[in-house]
Amino acid sequence: MTTIPTPSYSHFEEDVIHQIITQPLPASADLFDVADACAAFVCVLVDTHDDEASNALCGRLLQALNQFRHLCDEDLPPHLIEQLIAGENVTSCIPDCWQETATLVEYAQALTQALLSNTLPPPLATSLTGLLHDVVYLLAEFVKEPYLTVH
């Protein structure tokens, strides 16, 4: 009987990390695309235990957050506006005191820069990575919440 070798988890993990680090965001990426990319970066980052890979993921995340911040200041394209038209009132995933998208992006950027400093004790870096994950996920969900009304 022939056994088919299966890739180990670490090999799979390395492939995912390599793919996510090396694949650039397209120039045509809109706000939702960049939000999804940021969420993908932190999703992989939170499960990465290799310092080099974590640094590369933080670098890519910081680039994406910078692009995200820029896109927040731009007019939304019509296809995104259609998705943001509210039907029923939805309770926001973000408390009223954090309703400013730019502030949340700045928080995520600051956390990412702190992790990139490589000066944090490992338990603190792990906690801040978890916090970064949560902030980015909330941010990605928040920008997609319907909030526009049709006149």
XYZ file of C-alpha atoms in Angstrom:
151
model
C 0.000 0.000 0.000
C 1.349 3.387 -1.009
C 0.898 6.293 1.331
C 0.441 9.704 -0.138
C 2.473 12.244 1.779
C 0.427 15.085 3.148
C 1.900 18.477 3.795
C 2.519 19.247 7.411
C 0.669 22.088 9.059
C 3.849 24.133 9.265
C 4.453 23.696 5.523
C 0.876 24.768 4.828
C 1.276 27.692 7.219
C 4.496 28.787 5.490
C 2.753 28.703 2.100
C -0.150 30.808 3.379
C 2.198 33.320 4.996
C 4.355 33.522 1.868
C 1.303 34.026 -0.350
C -0.264 36.699 1.822
C 3.020 38.579 2.242
C 4.011 38.555 -1.408
C 0.676 39.205 -3.107
C 0.289 42.963 -3.551
C -3.005 44.724 -3.145
C -4.259 45.708 -6.594
C -4.223 49.416 -7.399
C -7.957 49.068 -8.056
C -8.656 47.827 -4.507
C -11.565 49.681 -2.919
C -12.209 50.352 0.765
C -13.899 46.984 1.317
C -11.090 45.101 -0.469
C -8.461 46.783 1.689
C -10.520 46.165 4.851
C -10.683 42.469 3.931
C -6.930 42.406 3.258
C -6.223 43.971 6.651
C -8.449 41.360 8.302
C -6.610 38.584 6.434
C -3.227 39.919 7.569
C -4.227 39.983 11.257
C -5.924 36.600 10.997
C -2.650 35.036 9.862
C -0.574 37.227 12.200
C -2.388 36.071 15.325
C -1.459 32.443 14.530
C 2.139 33.155 13.479
C 4.907 32.405 15.948
C 7.901 33.105 13.732
C 9.436 36.552 14.350
C 10.480 37.092 10.730
C 7.050 36.163 9.377
C 5.341 38.299 12.038
C 7.463 41.295 11.078
C 6.679 40.789 7.392
C 2.955 40.493 8.145
C 3.051 43.622 10.325
C 4.835 45.483 7.524
C 2.201 44.467 4.992
C -0.573 45.284 7.462
C 0.872 48.736 8.056
C 0.983 49.368 4.295
C -2.621 48.217 3.968
C -3.712 50.348 6.936
C -2.079 53.381 5.313
C -3.989 52.637 2.110
C -7.145 52.071 4.169
C -6.724 55.465 5.862
C -6.286 57.136 2.483
C -9.398 55.424 1.081
C -11.463 56.555 4.081
C -10.904 60.138 2.945
C -11.955 59.449 -0.657
C -15.455 59.433 -2.099
C -16.939 55.961 -2.173
C -17.535 54.343 -5.556
C -21.200 53.740 -6.501
C -20.998 49.960 -6.015
C -19.990 50.452 -2.366
C -22.627 53.113 -1.780
C -25.281 50.611 -2.916
C -24.045 48.160 -0.284
C -24.161 50.809 2.438
C -27.788 51.812 1.941
C -29.618 50.889 5.123
C -32.809 48.917 5.042
C -33.518 48.301 8.704
C -31.695 50.081 11.480
C -28.721 47.970 12.468
C -26.943 48.191 15.792
C -23.346 49.110 15.094
C -20.529 46.786 16.121
C -18.638 49.884 17.330
C -19.691 51.990 20.331
C -20.713 55.577 19.643
C -17.501 56.923 21.175
C -15.448 55.135 18.459
C -17.569 56.055 15.443
C -14.674 57.943 13.810
C -13.025 55.538 11.367
C -9.775 57.518 11.262
C -9.308 57.063 15.009
C -9.702 53.287 14.761
C -7.236 53.161 11.872
C -4.753 55.202 13.926
C -5.166 52.773 16.847
C -4.471 49.828 14.531
C -1.457 51.619 13.026
C -0.055 52.378 16.496
C -0.468 48.761 17.615
C 1.200 47.538 14.430
C 4.127 49.931 14.880
C 4.524 48.821 18.502
C 4.732 45.202 17.351
C 7.211 46.128 14.621
C 9.509 47.709 17.213
C 10.444 44.192 18.405
C 11.065 45.596 21.884
C 8.027 44.192 23.669
C 8.213 41.254 26.057
C 6.655 38.193 24.359
C 3.530 38.043 26.584
C 2.824 41.724 25.891
C 3.424 41.273 22.145
C 0.975 38.358 22.160
C -1.683 40.435 23.949
C -1.188 43.405 21.619
C -1.418 41.109 18.599
C -4.778 39.872 19.883
C -5.929 43.440 20.473
C -4.763 44.437 16.981
C -6.696 41.495 15.543
C -9.875 42.586 17.308
C -9.520 46.271 16.371
C -8.912 45.467 12.698
C -11.818 43.013 12.546
C -14.165 45.537 14.156
C -12.929 48.202 11.767
C -13.457 45.955 8.734
C -17.010 45.175 9.875
C -17.749 48.783 10.798
C -16.930 50.254 7.391
C -19.301 47.758 5.758
C -22.257 48.522 8.017
C -25.225 49.989 6.155
C -25.765 53.537 7.286
C -26.968 55.550 4.286
C -30.627 56.353 3.785
C -32.368 56.843 0.473
C -34.090 60.205 0.105
